[in-house]
mmCIF file of N, CA, C and O in Angstrom:
data_model
loop_
_atom_site.group_PDB
_atom_site.id
_atom_site.type_symbol
_atom_site.label_atom_id
_atom_site.label_comp_id
_atom_site.label_asym_id
_atom_site.label_seq_id
_atom_site.Cartn_x
_atom_site.Cartn_y
_atom_site.Cartn_z
ATOM 1 N N UNK E 1227 -19.341 4.087 -0.552
ATOM 2 C CA UNK E 1227 -17.731 4.236 -0.511
ATOM 3 C C UNK E 1227 -17.337 2.877 -0.369
ATOM 4 O O UNK E 1227 -16.539 2.740 -0.953
ATOM 5 N N UNK E 1228 -17.936 2.228 0.320
ATOM 6 C CA UNK E 1228 -17.353 0.955 0.350
ATOM 7 C C UNK E 1228 -18.115 -0.096 -1.365
ATOM 8 O O UNK E 1228 -17.363 -1.102 -1.506
ATOM 9 N N UNK E 1229 -19.012 0.159 -1.159
ATOM 10 C CA UNK E 1229 -19.412 -0.424 -3.170
ATOM 11 C C UNK E 1229 -18.918 -0.183 -4.325
ATOM 12 O O UNK E 1229 -18.015 -0.650 -4.663
ATOM 13 N N UNK E 1230 -17.840 1.475 -4.340
ATOM 14 C CA UNK E 1230 -16.891 1.987 -5.113
ATOM 15 C C UNK E 1230 -15.558 0.653 -4.763
ATOM 16 O O UNK E 1230 -15.065 0.933 -5.772
ATOM 17 N N UNK E 1231 -15.526 0.946 -3.421
ATOM 18 C CA UNK E 1231 -14.327 0.073 -3.438
ATOM 19 C C UNK E 1231 -14.157 -1.267 -3.467
ATOM 20 O O UNK E 1231 -13.057 -1.706 -4.457
ATOM 21 N N UNK E 1232 -15.035 -1.896 -3.515
ATOM 22 C CA UNK E 1232 -15.442 -3.357 -4.158
ATOM 23 C C UNK E 1232 -15.480 -3.545 -5.664
ATOM 24 O O UNK E 1232 -14.939 -4.250 -5.853
ATOM 25 N N UNK E 1233 -16.015 -2.323 -5.982
ATOM 26 C CA UNK E 1233 -15.928 -2.321 -7.834
ATOM 27 C C UNK E 1233 -14.486 -2.500 -7.898
ATOM 28 O O UNK E 1233 -14.154 -2.885 -8.422
ATOM 29 N N UNK E 1234 -13.794 -1.348 -7.485
ATOM 30 C CA UNK E 1234 -12.521 -1.132 -7.765
ATOM 31 C C UNK E 1234 -11.537 -1.937 -7.259
ATOM 32 O O UNK E 1234 -10.653 -3.012 -8.234
ATOM 33 N N UNK E 1235 -11.563 -3.298 -6.474
ATOM 34 C CA UNK E 1235 -10.666 -4.632 -6.434
ATOM 35 C C UNK E 1235 -11.387 -5.424 -7.162
ATOM 36 O O UNK E 1235 -10.620 -6.132 -7.552
ATOM 37 N N UNK E 1236 -12.222 -5.747 -7.328
ATOM 38 C CA UNK E 1236 -12.806 -6.869 -8.789
ATOM 39 C C UNK E 1236 -12.456 -6.087 -9.925
ATOM 40 O O UNK E 1236 -11.692 -7.102 -10.318
ATOM 41 N N UNK E 1237 -12.566 -5.055 -10.283
ATOM 42 C CA UNK E 1237 -12.018 -4.596 -11.615
ATOM 43 C C UNK E 1237 -10.393 -4.823 -11.674
ATOM 44 O O UNK E 1237 -9.893 -5.172 -12.766
ATOM 45 N N UNK E 1238 -9.539 -4.715 -10.898
ATOM 46 C CA UNK E 1238 -7.884 -5.000 -10.260
ATOM 47 C C UNK E 1238 -8.001 -6.244 -10.500
ATOM 48 O O UNK E 1238 -6.826 -6.981 -11.375
ATOM 49 N N UNK E 1239 -8.834 -7.314 -9.865
ATOM 50 C CA UNK E 1239 -9.088 -8.412 -10.106
ATOM 51 C C UNK E 1239 -8.622 -9.312 -11.659
ATOM 52 O O UNK E 1239 -8.390 -9.917 -11.971
ATOM 53 N N UNK E 1240 -10.004 -8.680 -12.080
ATOM 54 C CA UNK E 1240 -10.297 -9.116 -13.490
ATOM 55 C C UNK E 1240 -8.803 -8.494 -14.343
ATOM 56 O O UNK E 1240 -8.665 -9.891 -15.184
ATOM 57 N N UNK E 1241 -8.479 -7.442 -14.099
ATOM 58 C CA UNK E 1241 -7.308 -7.254 -14.786
ATOM 59 C C UNK E 1241 -5.984 -8.156 -14.795
ATOM 60 O O UNK E 1241 -5.637 -8.503 -15.671
ATOM 61 N N UNK E 1242 -5.738 -8.659 -13.480
ATOM 62 C CA UNK E 1242 -4.571 -9.630 -13.213
ATOM 63 C C UNK E 1242 -4.727 -11.117 -13.621
ATOM 64 O O UNK E 1242 -4.097 -11.603 -14.793
ATOM 65 N N UNK E 1243 -6.240 -11.663 -13.906
ATOM 66 C CA UNK E 1243 -6.878 -12.551 -14.228
ATOM 67 C C UNK E 1243 -6.634 -12.887 -16.072
ATOM 68 O O UNK E 1243 -6.258 -13.561 -16.747
ATOM 69 N N UNK E 1244 -6.843 -11.298 -16.938
ATOM 70 C CA UNK E 1244 -7.030 -10.941 -18.038
ATOM 71 C C UNK E 1244 -5.161 -11.335 -18.201
ATOM 72 O O UNK E 1244 -5.235 -11.804 -18.985
ATOM 73 N N UNK E 1245 -4.460 -11.002 -17.332
ATOM 74 C CA UNK E 1245 -2.783 -10.773 -17.393
ATOM 75 C C UNK E 1245 -2.134 -12.545 -17.120
ATOM 76 O O UNK E 1245 -0.903 -12.391 -17.110
ATOM 77 N N UNK E 1246 -3.105 -12.763 -17.167
ATOM 78 C CA UNK E 1246 -2.734 -14.127 -16.284
ATOM 79 C C UNK E 1246 -1.611 -13.888 -15.020
ATOM 80 O O UNK E 1246 -0.481 -14.502 -14.814
ATOM 81 N N UNK E 1247 -1.998 -13.511 -14.192
ATOM 82 C CA UNK E 1247 -1.673 -12.939 -12.836
ATOM 83 C C UNK E 1247 -2.278 -13.439 -12.065
ATOM 84 O O UNK E 1247 -3.046 -12.911 -11.840
ATOM 85 N N UNK E 1248 -1.594 -14.581 -11.322
ATOM 86 C CA UNK E 1248 -2.296 -15.254 -10.022
ATOM 87 C C UNK E 1248 -2.371 -14.225 -8.871
ATOM 88 O O UNK E 1248 -1.428 -13.688 -8.884
ATOM 89 N N UNK E 1249 -3.605 -13.726 -8.422
ATOM 90 C CA UNK E 1249 -3.570 -13.078 -7.008
ATOM 91 C C UNK E 1249 -4.449 -13.870 -6.111
ATOM 92 O O UNK E 1249 -5.293 -14.260 -6.048
ATOM 93 N N UNK E 1250 -3.915 -13.092 -5.382
ATOM 94 C CA UNK E 1250 -4.813 -13.498 -3.514
ATOM 95 C C UNK E 1250 -5.365 -12.772 -3.233
ATOM 96 O O UNK E 1250 -4.192 -11.668 -2.820
ATOM 97 N N UNK E 1251 -6.319 -11.909 -2.848
ATOM 98 C CA UNK E 1251 -7.034 -10.695 -2.153
ATOM 99 C C UNK E 1251 -7.294 -11.109 -0.619
ATOM 100 O O UNK E 1251 -8.267 -11.844 -0.268
ATOM 101 N N UNK E 1252 -6.556 -10.588 0.227
ATOM 102 C CA UNK E 1252 -6.682 -10.747 1.494
ATOM 103 C C UNK E 1252 -7.922 -10.039 1.975
ATOM 104 O O UNK E 1252 -7.930 -10.209 3.686
ATOM 105 N N UNK E 1253 -8.373 -9.394 1.252
ATOM 106 C CA UNK E 1253 -9.874 -8.804 2.295
ATOM 107 C C UNK E 1253 -10.529 -9.391 3.115
ATOM 108 O O UNK E 1253 -10.972 -10.280 2.583
ATOM 109 N N UNK E 1254 -10.773 -9.141 4.577
ATOM 110 C CA UNK E 1254 -12.029 -10.216 5.198
ATOM 111 C C UNK E 1254 -10.914 -11.059 5.650
ATOM 112 O O UNK E 1254 -12.074 -12.199 6.500
ATOM 113 N N UNK E 1255 -9.667 -11.401 5.757
ATOM 114 C CA UNK E 1255 -8.649 -13.105 6.167
ATOM 115 C C UNK E 1255 -8.499 -12.173 7.698
ATOM 116 O O UNK E 1255 -7.895 -10.895 7.853
ATOM 117 N N UNK E 1256 -8.858 -12.740 8.587
ATOM 118 C CA UNK E 1256 -8.355 -12.838 9.721
ATOM 119 C C UNK E 1256 -6.835 -12.759 9.885
ATOM 120 O O UNK E 1256 -5.807 -13.703 8.988
ATOM 121 N N UNK E 1257 -6.124 -11.674 10.689
ATOM 122 C CA UNK E 1257 -4.812 -11.265 10.963
ATOM 123 C C UNK E 1257 -3.972 -12.662 11.163
ATOM 124 O O UNK E 1257 -2.636 -13.378 10.517
ATOM 125 N N UNK E 1258 -4.674 -13.595 11.871
ATOM 126 C CA UNK E 1258 -4.290 -15.090 12.392
ATOM 127 C C UNK E 1258 -3.808 -15.948 11.260
ATOM 128 O O UNK E 1258 -2.836 -16.808 11.553
ATOM 129 N N UNK E 1259 -4.998 -16.101 10.197
ATOM 130 C CA UNK E 1259 -5.031 -17.124 9.583
ATOM 131 C C UNK E 1259 -3.682 -16.341 7.721
ATOM 132 O O UNK E 1259 -3.763 -17.188 7.081
ATOM 133 N N UNK E 1260 -3.193 -15.348 8.037
ATOM 134 C CA UNK E 1260 -2.273 -14.861 6.620
ATOM 135 C C UNK E 1260 -1.198 -15.616 6.793
ATOM 136 O O UNK E 1260 -1.152 -15.896 5.290
ATOM 137 N N UNK E 1261 -0.298 -15.844 7.642
ATOM 138 C CA UNK E 1261 0.715 -16.390 6.851
ATOM 139 C C UNK E 1261 0.129 -17.585 7.038
ATOM 140 O O UNK E 1261 1.323 -17.746 5.757
ATOM 141 N N UNK E 1262 -0.384 -18.828 7.238
ATOM 142 C CA UNK E 1262 -0.690 -19.765 6.754
ATOM 143 C C UNK E 1262 -0.816 -19.767 5.060
ATOM 144 O O UNK E 1262 -0.323 -20.420 4.161
ATOM 145 N N UNK E 1263 -1.952 -18.849 4.880
ATOM 146 C CA UNK E 1263 -2.944 -18.857 3.180
ATOM 147 C C UNK E 1263 -1.471 -18.089 2.617
ATOM 148 O O UNK E 1263 -1.437 -18.656 1.049
ATOM 149 N N UNK E 1264 -0.748 -17.379 2.921
ATOM 150 C CA UNK E 1264 0.636 -16.540 2.014
ATOM 151 C C UNK E 1264 1.579 -17.594 1.729
ATOM 152 O O UNK E 1264 2.002 -17.674 0.482
ATOM 153 N N UNK E 1265 1.425 -18.088 2.551
ATOM 154 C CA UNK E 1265 2.620 -19.692 2.456
ATOM 155 C C UNK E 1265 2.123 -20.523 1.675
ATOM 156 O O UNK E 1265 3.103 -20.707 0.264
ATOM 157 N N UNK E 1266 0.951 -20.836 1.634
ATOM 158 C CA UNK E 1266 0.609 -22.034 1.034
ATOM 159 C C UNK E 1266 -0.026 -21.673 -0.644
ATOM 160 O O UNK E 1266 0.408 -21.692 -1.586
ATOM 161 N N UNK E 1267 0.038 -20.128 -0.547
ATOM 162 C CA UNK E 1267 -0.136 -19.387 -1.681
ATOM 163 C C UNK E 1267 0.849 -19.429 -2.659
ATOM 164 O O UNK E 1267 1.208 -19.788 -3.907
ATOM 165 N N UNK E 1268 2.133 -19.021 -2.497
ATOM 166 C CA UNK E 1268 3.638 -18.661 -3.274
ATOM 167 C C UNK E 1268 4.014 -20.188 -3.272
ATOM 168 O O UNK E 1268 4.368 -19.958 -4.232
ATOM 169 N N UNK E 1269 3.475 -20.966 -2.213
ATOM 170 C CA UNK E 1269 4.840 -22.385 -2.539
ATOM 171 C C UNK E 1269 3.607 -23.103 -3.770
ATOM 172 O O UNK E 1269 4.420 -23.623 -4.505
ATOM 173 N N UNK E 1270 2.402 -23.224 -3.859
ATOM 174 C CA UNK E 1270 1.517 -24.314 -4.786
ATOM 175 C C UNK E 1270 1.503 -23.730 -6.000
ATOM 176 O O UNK E 1270 1.369 -24.074 -6.568
ATOM 177 N N UNK E 1271 1.949 -21.903 -6.217
ATOM 178 C CA UNK E 1271 1.708 -21.453 -7.362
ATOM 179 C C UNK E 1271 2.986 -21.216 -8.005
ATOM 180 O O UNK E 1271 3.008 -20.466 -8.455
ATOM 181 N N UNK E 1272 4.169 -21.423 -7.287
ATOM 182 C CA UNK E 1272 5.766 -21.008 -7.629
ATOM 183 C C UNK E 1272 5.556 -21.113 -9.043
ATOM 184 O O UNK E 1272 6.826 -20.160 -9.880
ATOM 185 N N UNK E 1273 4.634 -21.928 -9.722
ATOM 186 C CA UNK E 1273 5.498 -21.908 -11.160
ATOM 187 C C UNK E 1273 4.671 -21.134 -11.885
ATOM 188 O O UNK E 1273 4.988 -20.742 -13.348
ATOM 189 N N UNK E 1274 3.967 -20.011 -11.531
ATOM 190 C CA UNK E 1274 2.964 -19.155 -12.095
ATOM 191 C C UNK E 1274 3.296 -17.798 -11.746
ATOM 192 O O UNK E 1274 3.042 -16.788 -12.109
ATOM 193 N N UNK E 1275 4.572 -17.376 -11.078
ATOM 194 C CA UNK E 1275 5.256 -16.105 -10.195
ATOM 195 C C UNK E 1275 5.227 -15.122 -12.060
ATOM 196 O O UNK E 1275 6.046 -15.814 -12.398
ATOM 197 N N UNK E 1276 5.519 -13.985 -11.834
ATOM 198 C CA UNK E 1276 4.922 -13.216 -10.891
ATOM 199 C C UNK E 1276 3.333 -13.108 -10.091
ATOM 200 O O UNK E 1276 2.630 -13.938 -11.206
ATOM 201 N N UNK E 1277 3.436 -13.282 -9.112
ATOM 202 C CA UNK E 1277 1.818 -13.506 -8.081
ATOM 203 C C UNK E 1277 1.936 -12.345 -7.837
ATOM 204 O O UNK E 1277 2.624 -11.135 -7.186
ATOM 205 N N UNK E 1278 0.409 -12.117 -7.261
ATOM 206 C CA UNK E 1278 0.113 -10.959 -6.712
ATOM 207 C C UNK E 1278 -0.557 -10.767 -5.624
ATOM 208 O O UNK E 1278 -2.092 -11.643 -5.637
ATOM 209 N N UNK E 1279 -0.648 -10.294 -4.472
ATOM 210 C CA UNK E 1279 -0.829 -10.089 -2.976
ATOM 211 C C UNK E 1279 -1.497 -9.121 -2.712
ATOM 212 O O UNK E 1279 -1.162 -7.959 -2.864
ATOM 213 N N UNK E 1280 -2.490 -9.078 -2.459
ATOM 214 C CA UNK E 1280 -3.872 -7.703 -2.098
ATOM 215 C C UNK E 1280 -4.123 -7.748 -0.457
ATOM 216 O O UNK E 1280 -4.235 -8.588 -0.088
ATOM 217 N N UNK E 1281 -3.197 -7.027 -0.170
ATOM 218 C CA UNK E 1281 -3.283 -6.753 1.679
ATOM 219 C C UNK E 1281 -4.277 -5.587 1.802
ATOM 220 O O UNK E 1281 -4.521 -5.551 2.982
ATOM 221 N N UNK E 1282 -4.628 -4.878 0.864
ATOM 222 C CA UNK E 1282 -5.170 -3.326 1.209
ATOM 223 C C UNK E 1282 -4.802 -2.811 1.994
ATOM 224 O O UNK E 1282 -3.487 -2.531 2.045
ATOM 225 N N UNK E 1283 -5.833 -2.046 2.579
ATOM 226 C CA UNK E 1283 -5.005 -0.235 3.528
ATOM 227 C C UNK E 1283 -4.152 -0.704 5.187
ATOM 228 O O UNK E 1283 -3.900 -0.097 6.154
ATOM 229 N N UNK E 1284 -4.310 -2.121 5.286
ATOM 230 C CA UNK E 1284 -4.332 -2.819 6.612
ATOM 231 C C UNK E 1284 -2.901 -2.611 6.494
ATOM 232 O O UNK E 1284 -1.702 -3.168 5.969
ATOM 233 N N UNK E 1285 -2.164 -1.434 7.541
ATOM 234 C CA UNK E 1285 -0.832 -2.310 7.758
ATOM 235 C C UNK E 1285 0.052 -2.799 8.356
ATOM 236 O O UNK E 1285 0.812 -3.271 8.242
ATOM 237 N N UNK E 1286 -0.833 -3.336 9.501
ATOM 238 C CA UNK E 1286 -0.810 -4.328 9.632
ATOM 239 C C UNK E 1286 -0.968 -5.729 8.991
ATOM 240 O O UNK E 1286 0.089 -6.770 8.994
ATOM 241 N N UNK E 1287 -1.758 -5.994 7.917
ATOM 242 C CA UNK E 1287 -1.768 -6.643 7.034
ATOM 243 C C UNK E 1287 -0.198 -6.861 6.177
ATOM 244 O O UNK E 1287 0.083 -8.198 5.838
ATOM 245 N N UNK E 1288 -0.204 -5.819 5.482
ATOM 246 C CA UNK E 1288 1.202 -5.797 5.327
ATOM 247 C C UNK E 1288 2.197 -6.129 5.732
ATOM 248 O O UNK E 1288 3.121 -6.847 5.036
ATOM 249 N N UNK E 1289 2.906 -5.591 7.212
ATOM 250 C CA UNK E 1289 2.889 -6.371 7.540
ATOM 251 C C UNK E 1289 3.614 -7.924 7.812
ATOM 252 O O UNK E 1289 4.676 -8.390 8.081
ATOM 253 N N UNK E 1290 2.372 -8.504 8.268
ATOM 254 C CA UNK E 1290 2.351 -9.890 8.222
ATOM 255 C C UNK E 1290 2.720 -10.744 6.974
ATOM 256 O O UNK E 1290 3.207 -11.640 6.967
ATOM 257 N N UNK E 1291 2.322 -10.083 5.847
ATOM 258 C CA UNK E 1291 2.870 -10.266 4.267
ATOM 259 C C UNK E 1291 4.174 -10.151 4.024
ATOM 260 O O UNK E 1291 5.037 -11.232 3.681
ATOM 261 N N UNK E 1292 4.650 -9.352 4.912
ATOM 262 C CA UNK E 1292 6.233 -9.400 4.579
ATOM 263 C C UNK E 1292 6.836 -9.925 4.876
ATOM 264 O O UNK E 1292 8.119 -10.658 4.671
ATOM 265 N N UNK E 1293 6.680 -10.088 6.223
ATOM 266 C CA UNK E 1293 7.296 -11.163 7.661
ATOM 267 C C UNK E 1293 7.532 -12.373 6.430
ATOM 268 O O UNK E 1293 8.217 -13.123 6.538
ATOM 269 N N UNK E 1294 5.789 -12.976 6.284
ATOM 270 C CA UNK E 1294 5.759 -14.236 6.234
ATOM 271 C C UNK E 1294 6.737 -14.532 4.646
ATOM 272 O O UNK E 1294 7.416 -15.084 4.606
ATOM 273 N N UNK E 1295 6.308 -13.558 3.673
ATOM 274 C CA UNK E 1295 7.435 -13.440 2.869
ATOM 275 C C UNK E 1295 9.252 -13.954 2.781
ATOM 276 O O UNK E 1295 9.779 -14.512 2.876
ATOM 277 N N UNK E 1296 9.825 -12.909 3.854
ATOM 278 C CA UNK E 1296 10.879 -12.534 3.951
ATOM 279 C C UNK E 1296 11.372 -13.983 4.730
ATOM 280 O O UNK E 1296 12.197 -14.545 4.268
ATOM 281 N N UNK E 1297 10.258 -14.511 5.801
ATOM 282 C CA UNK E 1297 10.989 -15.981 6.089
ATOM 283 C C UNK E 1297 10.945 -17.303 5.087
ATOM 284 O O UNK E 1297 11.131 -18.154 5.760
ATOM 285 N N UNK E 1298 10.101 -17.116 4.120
ATOM 286 C CA UNK E 1298 10.358 -18.299 2.913
ATOM 287 C C UNK E 1298 11.210 -18.000 2.094
ATOM 288 O O UNK E 1298 11.384 -18.402 0.873
ATOM 289 N N UNK E 1299 11.964 -16.690 2.640
ATOM 290 C CA UNK E 1299 13.107 -15.796 1.145
ATOM 291 C C UNK E 1299 12.447 -16.016 -0.363
ATOM 292 O O UNK E 1299 13.322 -16.462 -0.948
ATOM 293 N N UNK E 1300 11.793 -15.078 -0.121
ATOM 294 C CA UNK E 1300 11.076 -14.621 -1.228
ATOM 295 C C UNK E 1300 11.525 -13.631 -2.113
ATOM 296 O O UNK E 1300 11.413 -12.534 -1.081
ATOM 297 N N UNK E 1301 11.544 -13.175 -3.014
ATOM 298 C CA UNK E 1301 12.272 -11.417 -3.648
ATOM 299 C C UNK E 1301 10.292 -11.096 -3.620
ATOM 300 O O UNK E 1301 10.326 -11.727 -4.999
ATOM 301 N N UNK E 1302 10.091 -9.656 -3.141
ATOM 302 C CA UNK E 1302 8.749 -9.063 -3.652
ATOM 303 C C UNK E 1302 9.077 -8.226 -3.493
ATOM 304 O O UNK E 1302 10.415 -7.358 -2.947
ATOM 305 N N UNK E 1303 8.223 -7.220 -3.916
ATOM 306 C CA UNK E 1303 7.980 -5.881 -3.902
ATOM 307 C C UNK E 1303 6.604 -5.418 -3.861
ATOM 308 O O UNK E 1303 6.067 -6.055 -4.061
ATOM 309 N N UNK E 1304 6.741 -3.755 -3.240
ATOM 310 C CA UNK E 1304 5.034 -3.082 -2.856
ATOM 311 C C UNK E 1304 5.546 -1.854 -3.948
ATOM 312 O O UNK E 1304 5.455 -1.164 -3.957
ATOM 313 N N UNK E 1305 4.662 -2.655 -5.158
ATOM 314 C CA UNK E 1305 4.429 -2.082 -6.564
ATOM 315 C C UNK E 1305 3.378 -0.960 -6.356
ATOM 316 O O UNK E 1305 3.603 0.102 -6.646
ATOM 317 N N UNK E 1306 2.608 -0.960 -4.767
ATOM 318 C CA UNK E 1306 1.303 0.340 -4.800
ATOM 319 C C UNK E 1306 1.342 -0.227 -3.365
ATOM 320 O O UNK E 1306 1.021 -1.330 -2.692
ATOM 321 N N UNK E 1307 0.844 0.901 -2.602
ATOM 322 C CA UNK E 1307 0.620 1.157 -1.114
ATOM 323 C C UNK E 1307 -0.753 -0.531 -0.829
ATOM 324 O O UNK E 1307 -1.754 -0.544 -1.505
ATOM 325 N N UNK E 1308 -0.342 -1.147 -0.308
ATOM 326 C CA UNK E 1308 -2.030 -2.590 -0.187
ATOM 327 C C UNK E 1308 -1.775 -4.261 -1.292
ATOM 328 O O UNK E 1308 -2.183 -4.505 -0.931
ATOM 329 N N UNK E 1309 -0.288 -3.608 -1.913
ATOM 330 C CA UNK E 1309 -0.381 -4.593 -3.151
ATOM 331 C C UNK E 1309 1.066 -4.840 -3.479
ATOM 332 O O UNK E 1309 2.220 -4.116 -3.450
ATOM 333 N N UNK E 1310 1.444 -6.437 -3.310
ATOM 334 C CA UNK E 1310 2.444 -6.564 -3.025
ATOM 335 C C UNK E 1310 2.621 -7.526 -4.265
ATOM 336 O O UNK E 1310 2.408 -8.660 -4.558
ATOM 337 N N UNK E 1311 3.894 -7.668 -5.269
ATOM 338 C CA UNK E 1311 4.296 -9.057 -6.200
ATOM 339 C C UNK E 1311 5.231 -9.781 -5.696
ATOM 340 O O UNK E 1311 6.624 -9.516 -5.514
ATOM 341 N N UNK E 1312 4.986 -11.045 -5.780
ATOM 342 C CA UNK E 1312 6.061 -12.140 -5.704
ATOM 343 C C UNK E 1312 6.930 -12.058 -7.174
ATOM 344 O O UNK E 1312 6.007 -12.501 -7.818
ATOM 345 N N UNK E 1313 8.247 -11.690 -7.514
ATOM 346 C CA UNK E 1313 9.025 -11.658 -8.369
ATOM 347 C C UNK E 1313 9.733 -13.048 -8.711
ATOM 348 O O UNK E 1313 10.101 -13.527 -9.737
ATOM 349 N N UNK E 1314 9.975 -13.731 -7.393
ATOM 350 C CA UNK E 1314 11.012 -14.985 -7.622
ATOM 351 C C UNK E 1314 10.556 -15.753 -6.186
ATOM 352 O O UNK E 1314 10.801 -14.886 -5.329
ATOM 353 N N UNK E 1315 11.578 -16.898 -6.141
ATOM 354 C CA UNK E 1315 11.290 -17.738 -5.059
ATOM 355 C C UNK E 1315 12.995 -16.983 -4.273
ATOM 356 O O UNK E 1315 13.794 -17.013 -5.284
ATOM 357 N N UNK E 1316 13.274 -17.729 -3.486
ATOM 358 C CA UNK E 1316 15.195 -17.518 -2.928
ATOM 359 C C UNK E 1316 15.526 -16.157 -3.764
ATOM 360 O O UNK E 1316 16.292 -16.077 -4.008
ATOM 361 N N UNK E 1317 15.260 -15.131 -2.758
ATOM 362 C CA UNK E 1317 16.119 -13.981 -2.807
ATOM 363 C C UNK E 1317 16.998 -13.991 -2.711
ATOM 364 O O UNK E 1317 17.739 -14.763 -2.531
#
């Protein structure tokens, strides 16, 4: 099951790359590190919006990412459970 899940994640990342959508995959990232990583990713790549953040199935990870994006005033939406699209800065 894990191999299939990793394959699906890689296929999704490949799709985003073909569509020129930058993505941040948070699988394996510690919750304590997420806020800084997300802020850096969004602010560094703001000229490339829309951006994709892959949180996975962790409700805690999704909450941390959502809170972080709200704190930096970002317009975003969860396009599918565990996947967030950053649409613009300054919501």
